[in-house]
Coordinates of C-alpha atoms in Angstrom, one line a residue:
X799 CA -11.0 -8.4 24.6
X800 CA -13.9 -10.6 23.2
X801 CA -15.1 -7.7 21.7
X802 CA -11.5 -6.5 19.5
X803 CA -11.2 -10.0 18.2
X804 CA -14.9 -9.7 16.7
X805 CA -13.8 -6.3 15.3
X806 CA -10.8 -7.8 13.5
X807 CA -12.6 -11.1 12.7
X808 CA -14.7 -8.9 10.4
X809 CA -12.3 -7.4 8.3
X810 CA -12.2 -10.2 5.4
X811 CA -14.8 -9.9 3.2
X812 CA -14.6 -13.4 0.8
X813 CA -12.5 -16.2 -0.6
X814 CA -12.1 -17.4 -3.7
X815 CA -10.1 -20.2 -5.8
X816 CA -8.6 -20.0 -9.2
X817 CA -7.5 -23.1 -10.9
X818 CA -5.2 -23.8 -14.0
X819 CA -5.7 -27.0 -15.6
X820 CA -3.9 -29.0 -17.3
X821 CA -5.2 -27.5 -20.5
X822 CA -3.7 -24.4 -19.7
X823 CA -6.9 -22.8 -18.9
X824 CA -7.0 -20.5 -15.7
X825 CA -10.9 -20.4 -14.5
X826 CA -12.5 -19.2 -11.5
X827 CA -13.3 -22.1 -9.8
X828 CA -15.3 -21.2 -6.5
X829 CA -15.6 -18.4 -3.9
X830 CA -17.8 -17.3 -0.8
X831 CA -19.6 -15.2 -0.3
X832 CA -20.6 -14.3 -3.8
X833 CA -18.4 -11.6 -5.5
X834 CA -19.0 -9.0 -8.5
X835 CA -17.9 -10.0 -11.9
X836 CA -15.9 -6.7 -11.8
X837 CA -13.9 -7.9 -8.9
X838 CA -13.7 -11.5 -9.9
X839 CA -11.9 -10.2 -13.4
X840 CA -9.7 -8.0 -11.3
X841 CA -8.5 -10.7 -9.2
X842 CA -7.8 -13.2 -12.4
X843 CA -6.1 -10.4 -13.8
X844 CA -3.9 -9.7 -10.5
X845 CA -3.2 -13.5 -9.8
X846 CA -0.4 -14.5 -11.9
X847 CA -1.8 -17.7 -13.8
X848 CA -3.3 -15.6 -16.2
X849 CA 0.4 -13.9 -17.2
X850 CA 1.3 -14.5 -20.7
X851 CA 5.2 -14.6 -19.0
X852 CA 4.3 -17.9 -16.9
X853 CA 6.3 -16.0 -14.2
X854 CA 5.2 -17.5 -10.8
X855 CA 4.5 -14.8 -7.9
X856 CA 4.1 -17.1 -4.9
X857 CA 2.3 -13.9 -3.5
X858 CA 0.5 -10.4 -4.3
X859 CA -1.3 -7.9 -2.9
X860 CA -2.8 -4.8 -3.6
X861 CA -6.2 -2.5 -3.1
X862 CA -9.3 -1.4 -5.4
X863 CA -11.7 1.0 -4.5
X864 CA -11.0 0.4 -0.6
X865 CA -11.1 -3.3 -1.2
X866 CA -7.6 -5.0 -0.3
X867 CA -6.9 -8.3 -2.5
X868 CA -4.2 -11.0 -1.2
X869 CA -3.0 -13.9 -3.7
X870 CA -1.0 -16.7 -3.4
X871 CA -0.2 -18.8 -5.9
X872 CA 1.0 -22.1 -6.4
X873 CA 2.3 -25.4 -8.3
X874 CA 0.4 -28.5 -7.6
X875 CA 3.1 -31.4 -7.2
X876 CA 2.5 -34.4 -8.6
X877 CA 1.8 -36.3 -5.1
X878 CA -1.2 -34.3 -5.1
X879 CA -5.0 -35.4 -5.3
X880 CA -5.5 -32.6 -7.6
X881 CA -4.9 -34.8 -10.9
X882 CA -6.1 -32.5 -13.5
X883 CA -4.8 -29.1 -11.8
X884 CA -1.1 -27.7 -12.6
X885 CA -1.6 -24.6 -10.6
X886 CA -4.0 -22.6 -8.4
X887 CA -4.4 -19.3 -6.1
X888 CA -6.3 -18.7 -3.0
X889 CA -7.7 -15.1 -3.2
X890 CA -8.8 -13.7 -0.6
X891 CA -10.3 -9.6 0.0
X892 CA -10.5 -8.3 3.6
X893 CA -11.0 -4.2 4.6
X894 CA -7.9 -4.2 6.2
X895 CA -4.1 -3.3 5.1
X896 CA -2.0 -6.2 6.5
X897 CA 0.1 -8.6 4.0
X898 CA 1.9 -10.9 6.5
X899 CA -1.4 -12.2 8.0
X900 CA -3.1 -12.9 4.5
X901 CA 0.1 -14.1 3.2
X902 CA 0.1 -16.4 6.5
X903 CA -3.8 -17.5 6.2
X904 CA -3.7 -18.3 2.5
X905 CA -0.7 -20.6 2.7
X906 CA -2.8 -22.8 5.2
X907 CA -5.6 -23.0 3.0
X908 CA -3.2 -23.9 0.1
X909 CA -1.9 -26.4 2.0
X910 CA -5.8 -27.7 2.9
X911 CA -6.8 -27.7 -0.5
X912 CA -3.7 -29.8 -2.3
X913 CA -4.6 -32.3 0.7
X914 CA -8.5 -32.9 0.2
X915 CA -9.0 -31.3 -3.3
X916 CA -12.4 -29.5 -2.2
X917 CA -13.1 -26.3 -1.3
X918 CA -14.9 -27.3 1.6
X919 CA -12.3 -27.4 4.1
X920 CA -11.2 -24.0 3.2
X921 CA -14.4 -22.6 3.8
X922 CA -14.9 -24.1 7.3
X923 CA -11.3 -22.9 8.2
X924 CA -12.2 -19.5 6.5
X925 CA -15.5 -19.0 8.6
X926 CA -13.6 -20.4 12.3
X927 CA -11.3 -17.1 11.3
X928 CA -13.9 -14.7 10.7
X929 CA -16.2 -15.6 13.5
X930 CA -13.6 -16.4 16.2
X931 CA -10.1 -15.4 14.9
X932 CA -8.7 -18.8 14.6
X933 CA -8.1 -22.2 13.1
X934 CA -6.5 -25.1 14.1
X935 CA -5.1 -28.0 12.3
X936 CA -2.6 -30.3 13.3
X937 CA -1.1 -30.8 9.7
X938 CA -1.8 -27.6 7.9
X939 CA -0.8 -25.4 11.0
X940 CA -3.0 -23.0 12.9
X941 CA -3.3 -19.6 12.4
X942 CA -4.5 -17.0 15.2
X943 CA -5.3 -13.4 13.6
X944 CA -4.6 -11.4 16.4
X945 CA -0.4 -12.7 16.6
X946 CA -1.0 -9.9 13.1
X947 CA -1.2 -6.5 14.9
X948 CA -1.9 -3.4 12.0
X949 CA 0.9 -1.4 13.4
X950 CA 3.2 -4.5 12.5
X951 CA 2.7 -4.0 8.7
X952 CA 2.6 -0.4 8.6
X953 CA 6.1 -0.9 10.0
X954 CA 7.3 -3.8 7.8
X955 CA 9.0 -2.1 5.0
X956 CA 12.5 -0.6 4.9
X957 CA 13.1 3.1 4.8
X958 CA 16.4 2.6 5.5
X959 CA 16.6 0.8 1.9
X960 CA 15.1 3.3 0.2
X961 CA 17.3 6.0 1.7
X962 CA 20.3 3.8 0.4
X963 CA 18.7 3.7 -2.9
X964 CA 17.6 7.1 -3.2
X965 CA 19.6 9.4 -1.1
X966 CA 19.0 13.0 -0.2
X967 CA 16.3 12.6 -3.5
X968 CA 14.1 10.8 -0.3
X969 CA 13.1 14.4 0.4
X970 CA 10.6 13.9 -2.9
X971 CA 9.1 11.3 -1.7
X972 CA 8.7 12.7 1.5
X973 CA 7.2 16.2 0.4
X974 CA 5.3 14.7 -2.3
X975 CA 3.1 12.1 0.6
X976 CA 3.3 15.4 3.6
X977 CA 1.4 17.4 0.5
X978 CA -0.5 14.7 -0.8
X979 CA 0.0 14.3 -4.0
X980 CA 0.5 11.6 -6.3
X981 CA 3.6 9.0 -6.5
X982 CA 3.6 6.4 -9.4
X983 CA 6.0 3.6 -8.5
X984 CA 7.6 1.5 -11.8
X985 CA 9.5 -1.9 -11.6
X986 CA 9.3 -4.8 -14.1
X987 CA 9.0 -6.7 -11.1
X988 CA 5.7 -7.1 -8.7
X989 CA 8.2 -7.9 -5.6
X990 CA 10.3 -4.9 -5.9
X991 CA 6.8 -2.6 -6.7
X992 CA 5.0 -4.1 -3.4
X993 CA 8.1 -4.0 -1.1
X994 CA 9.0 -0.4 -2.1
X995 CA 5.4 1.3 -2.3
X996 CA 4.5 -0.8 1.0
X997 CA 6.7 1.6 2.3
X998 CA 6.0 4.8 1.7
X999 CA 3.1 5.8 3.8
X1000 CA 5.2 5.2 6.6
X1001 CA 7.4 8.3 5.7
X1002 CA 4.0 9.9 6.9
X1003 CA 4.0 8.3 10.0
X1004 CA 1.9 11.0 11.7
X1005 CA -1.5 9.9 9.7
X1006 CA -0.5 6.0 9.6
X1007 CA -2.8 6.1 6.4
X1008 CA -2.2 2.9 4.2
X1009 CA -5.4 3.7 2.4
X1010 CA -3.3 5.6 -0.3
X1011 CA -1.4 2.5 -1.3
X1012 CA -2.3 1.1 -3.9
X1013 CA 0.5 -1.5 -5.1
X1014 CA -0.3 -3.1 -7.9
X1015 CA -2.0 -1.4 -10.6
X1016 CA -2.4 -2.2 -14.3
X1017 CA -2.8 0.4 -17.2
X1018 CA -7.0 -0.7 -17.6
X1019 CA -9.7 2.1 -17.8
X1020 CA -11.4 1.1 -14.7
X1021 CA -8.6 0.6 -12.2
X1022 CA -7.4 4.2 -13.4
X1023 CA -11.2 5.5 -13.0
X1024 CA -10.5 3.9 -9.5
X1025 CA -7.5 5.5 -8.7
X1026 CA -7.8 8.9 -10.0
X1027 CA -11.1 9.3 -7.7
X1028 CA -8.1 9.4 -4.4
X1029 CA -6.3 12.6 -4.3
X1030 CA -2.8 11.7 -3.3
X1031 CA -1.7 8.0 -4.1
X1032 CA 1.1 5.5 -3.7
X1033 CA 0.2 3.2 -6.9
X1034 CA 2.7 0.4 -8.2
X1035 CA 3.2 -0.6 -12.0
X1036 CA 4.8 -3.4 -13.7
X1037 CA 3.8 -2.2 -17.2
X1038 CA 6.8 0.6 -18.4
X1039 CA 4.0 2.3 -20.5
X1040 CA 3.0 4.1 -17.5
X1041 CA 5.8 6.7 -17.5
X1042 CA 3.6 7.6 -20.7
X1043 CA 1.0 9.1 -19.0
X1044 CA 1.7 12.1 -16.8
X1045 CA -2.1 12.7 -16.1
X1046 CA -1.7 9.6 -13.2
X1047 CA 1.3 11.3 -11.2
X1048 CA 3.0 14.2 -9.8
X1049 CA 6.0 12.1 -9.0
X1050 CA 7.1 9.2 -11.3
X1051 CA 9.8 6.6 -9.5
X1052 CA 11.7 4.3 -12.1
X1053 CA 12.5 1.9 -9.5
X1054 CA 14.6 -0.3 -11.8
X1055 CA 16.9 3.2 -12.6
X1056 CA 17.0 4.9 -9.6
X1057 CA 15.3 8.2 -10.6
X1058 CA 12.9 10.2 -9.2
X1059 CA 10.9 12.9 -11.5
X1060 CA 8.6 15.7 -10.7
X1061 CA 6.1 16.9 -13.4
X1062 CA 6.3 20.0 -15.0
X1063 CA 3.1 20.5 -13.5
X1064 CA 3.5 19.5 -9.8
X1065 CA 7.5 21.5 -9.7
X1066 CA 5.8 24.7 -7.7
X1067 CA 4.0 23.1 -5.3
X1068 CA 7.1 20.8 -5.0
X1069 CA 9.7 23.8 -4.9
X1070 CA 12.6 22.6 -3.1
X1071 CA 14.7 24.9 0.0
X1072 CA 16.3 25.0 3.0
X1073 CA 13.5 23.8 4.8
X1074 CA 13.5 20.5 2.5
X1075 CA 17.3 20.2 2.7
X1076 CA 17.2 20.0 6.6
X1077 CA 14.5 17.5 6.4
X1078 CA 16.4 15.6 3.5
X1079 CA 19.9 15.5 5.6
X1080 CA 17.5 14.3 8.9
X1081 CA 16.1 11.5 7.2
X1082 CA 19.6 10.5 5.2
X1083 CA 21.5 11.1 9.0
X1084 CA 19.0 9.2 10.8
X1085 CA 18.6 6.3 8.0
X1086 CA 22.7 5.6 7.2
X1087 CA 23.0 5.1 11.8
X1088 CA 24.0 1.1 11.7
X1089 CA 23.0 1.5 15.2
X1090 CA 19.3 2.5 14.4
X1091 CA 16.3 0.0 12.8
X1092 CA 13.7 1.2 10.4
X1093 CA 11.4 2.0 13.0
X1094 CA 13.8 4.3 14.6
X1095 CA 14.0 6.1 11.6
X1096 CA 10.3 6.5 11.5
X1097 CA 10.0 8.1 14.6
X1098 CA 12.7 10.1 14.0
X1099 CA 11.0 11.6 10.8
X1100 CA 8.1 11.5 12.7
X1101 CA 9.7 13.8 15.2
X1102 CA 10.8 16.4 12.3
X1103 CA 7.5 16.1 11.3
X1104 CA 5.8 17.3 14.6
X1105 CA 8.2 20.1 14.6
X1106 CA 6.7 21.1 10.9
X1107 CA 3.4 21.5 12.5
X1108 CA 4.8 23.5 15.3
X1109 CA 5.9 26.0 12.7
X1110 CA 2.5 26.4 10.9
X1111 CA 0.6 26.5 14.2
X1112 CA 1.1 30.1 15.3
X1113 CA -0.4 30.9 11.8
X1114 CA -3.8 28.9 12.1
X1115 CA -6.8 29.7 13.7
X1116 CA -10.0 28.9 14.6
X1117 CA -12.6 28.5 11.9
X1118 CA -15.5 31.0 12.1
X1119 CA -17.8 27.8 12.7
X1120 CA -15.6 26.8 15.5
X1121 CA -14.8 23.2 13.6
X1122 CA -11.6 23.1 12.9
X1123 CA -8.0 25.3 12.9
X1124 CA -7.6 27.4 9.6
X1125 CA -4.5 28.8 8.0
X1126 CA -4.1 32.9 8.0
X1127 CA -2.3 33.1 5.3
X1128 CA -1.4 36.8 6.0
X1129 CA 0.1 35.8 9.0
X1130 CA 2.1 33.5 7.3
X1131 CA 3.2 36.2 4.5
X1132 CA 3.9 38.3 7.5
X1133 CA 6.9 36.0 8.7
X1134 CA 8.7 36.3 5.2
X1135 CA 9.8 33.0 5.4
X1136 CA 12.1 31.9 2.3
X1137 CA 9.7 31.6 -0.4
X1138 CA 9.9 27.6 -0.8
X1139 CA 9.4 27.5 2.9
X1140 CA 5.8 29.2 2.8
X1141 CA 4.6 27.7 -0.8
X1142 CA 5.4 24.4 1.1
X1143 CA 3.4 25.3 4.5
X1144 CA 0.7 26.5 2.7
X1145 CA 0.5 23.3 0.8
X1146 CA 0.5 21.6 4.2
X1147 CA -2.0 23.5 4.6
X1148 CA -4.2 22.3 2.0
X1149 CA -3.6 19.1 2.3
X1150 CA -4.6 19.0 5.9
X1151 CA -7.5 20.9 4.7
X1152 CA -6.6 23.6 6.5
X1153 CA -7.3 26.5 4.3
X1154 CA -10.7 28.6 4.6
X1155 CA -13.1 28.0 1.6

């Protein structure tokens, strides 16, 4: 036991406070331990003080090079002892995928820091979490990271909303994450972005791989650098310009209008047949049951899933190194499935690295 809770004690890697004064100037006030000035620019950027809009976004979240960022922001009121602050977010990075605890953690160390106006208190309260998994206060409230299991998170979203939005056209989504390629997410707003991409890994329950997310992106050379290095992505925009550049999806999602596209580019491997209608009716069947939850749903997918795999293992083999199963692709020709049937197994196949080099 002693020995789990060190494990997830260590997944945050630093805090940091940004502070707007009264001014109008947004600076990076403190952190610890010591960041990168690449990082530090990325968070200003992502924290929404900086915003020309003034739009407040009591909370974001998102990932850079493997490195997960939670912000929340806030307005100081007057009754504070912050005099010459108006607003100020608590940043912190952690290796770990889970947006209700940070969410949770950073509002107590708001809370800390409008009472005693120095940083000091967060930092004791931020190294009692990472060396023992807690911290108490009586007025700030306490805060115990294990209550925040991973699985929890991965299963926070709604599929069932997206199903409702999207329909049968869920069957993109879905083919586009089994064959690992790359789904650009667009919504003016941050909320709608994170809640939606947050998702989407979970339609590909079988790898429970949150790694790919990446929800909130903007259009600047080095977070594309950053995100074109992955090979299949969730990624989140709030800039519109991004529908202007094809090279950073397969799949484009205009959240705001309800379509889905596929890129001239990315339409063979994405061929759709029989095989994707079943699929697509599963997931609409299992998704529109009042009588099922979202995580219902998931399994259910899951299940369909499973069965895939069952179909493309009589055609894999042992690799001639004895590693790992490899797909005989005259095996598969042999079966004559419908043609969009085997483009998509052999796609599979790829991405689960299956194929013999």
């Amino acid at each position: 036991m002693a020995a789990t809770e060190a494990a997830d004690t260590q997944l945050m890697l630093g805090v940091g406070l940004i502070e707007k004064d009264t001014n109008g100037e947004v600076l990076w006030v403190w952190c610890y331990p010591s960041t990168t000035a690449t990082l530090r620019n990325l968070l200003l950027r992502k924290c929404c003080l900086t915003d020309e809009n003034k739009l407040l976004h009591p909370f974001v979240f998102g990932q850079y090079r493997r490195t997960w960022f939670y912000i929340t922001t806030i307005e100081v009121p007057d009754s504070s002892v912050l005099k010459k602050v108006t607003h100020f977010s608590i940043v912190l990075t952690a290796k770990d995928f889970n947006p209700e605890k940070y969410a949770a953690f950073t509002r107590i160390l708001c809370r800390m820091y409008l009472k005693h106006g120095s940083p000091v208190k967060m930092m004791e309260s931020y190294i009692a979490v990472l060396t023992k998994g807690i911290c108490q206060s009586e007025e700030n409230g306490s805060f115990l990271s294990k209550d925040f299991d991973a699985r929890k998170a991965y299963l926070a979203g709604s599929i069932k909303d997206i199903v409702s939005q999207f329909g049968m056209e869920t069957v993109i989504l879905h083919t586009a994450l089994m064959i690992k390629k790359r789904i650009v997410v667009y919504h003016p707003k941050i909320e709608a972005v994170q809640e939606f991409t947050r998702t989407l890994p979970a339609l590909v329950w079988h790898r429970q791989d949150w790694t790919i997310l990446h929800s909130y992106v903007h259009l600047i050379a080095d977070e594309l650098e950053a995100l074109q290095m992955c090979t299949g992505y969730v990624a989140g925009f709030v800039d519109l310009e991004v529908s202007n550049r094809p090279d950073l999806y397969d799949v484009f999602v205009n959240l705001a209008d309800s379509e889905i596209t596929i890129t001239p580019l990315a339409k063979e491997a994405m061929t759709m047949g029989k095989l994707h209608k079943e699929i697509g009716q599963l997931i609409v069947q299992s998704a529109e049951d009042p009588e099922k939850s979202d995580s219902q749903v998931i399994q259910d997918i899951a299940l369909k899933t499973r069965e895939i795999f069952t179909n493309l293992a009589p055609f894999s083999e042992v690799s001639d190194d004895g590693e790992k199963r490899v797909l005989n692709l005259e095996a598969l020709k042999q079966k004559r499935f419908p043609p969009a049937t085997e483009n998509f197994l052999y796609h599979l196949a790829a991405a689960e690295q299956m194929l013999k080099i």
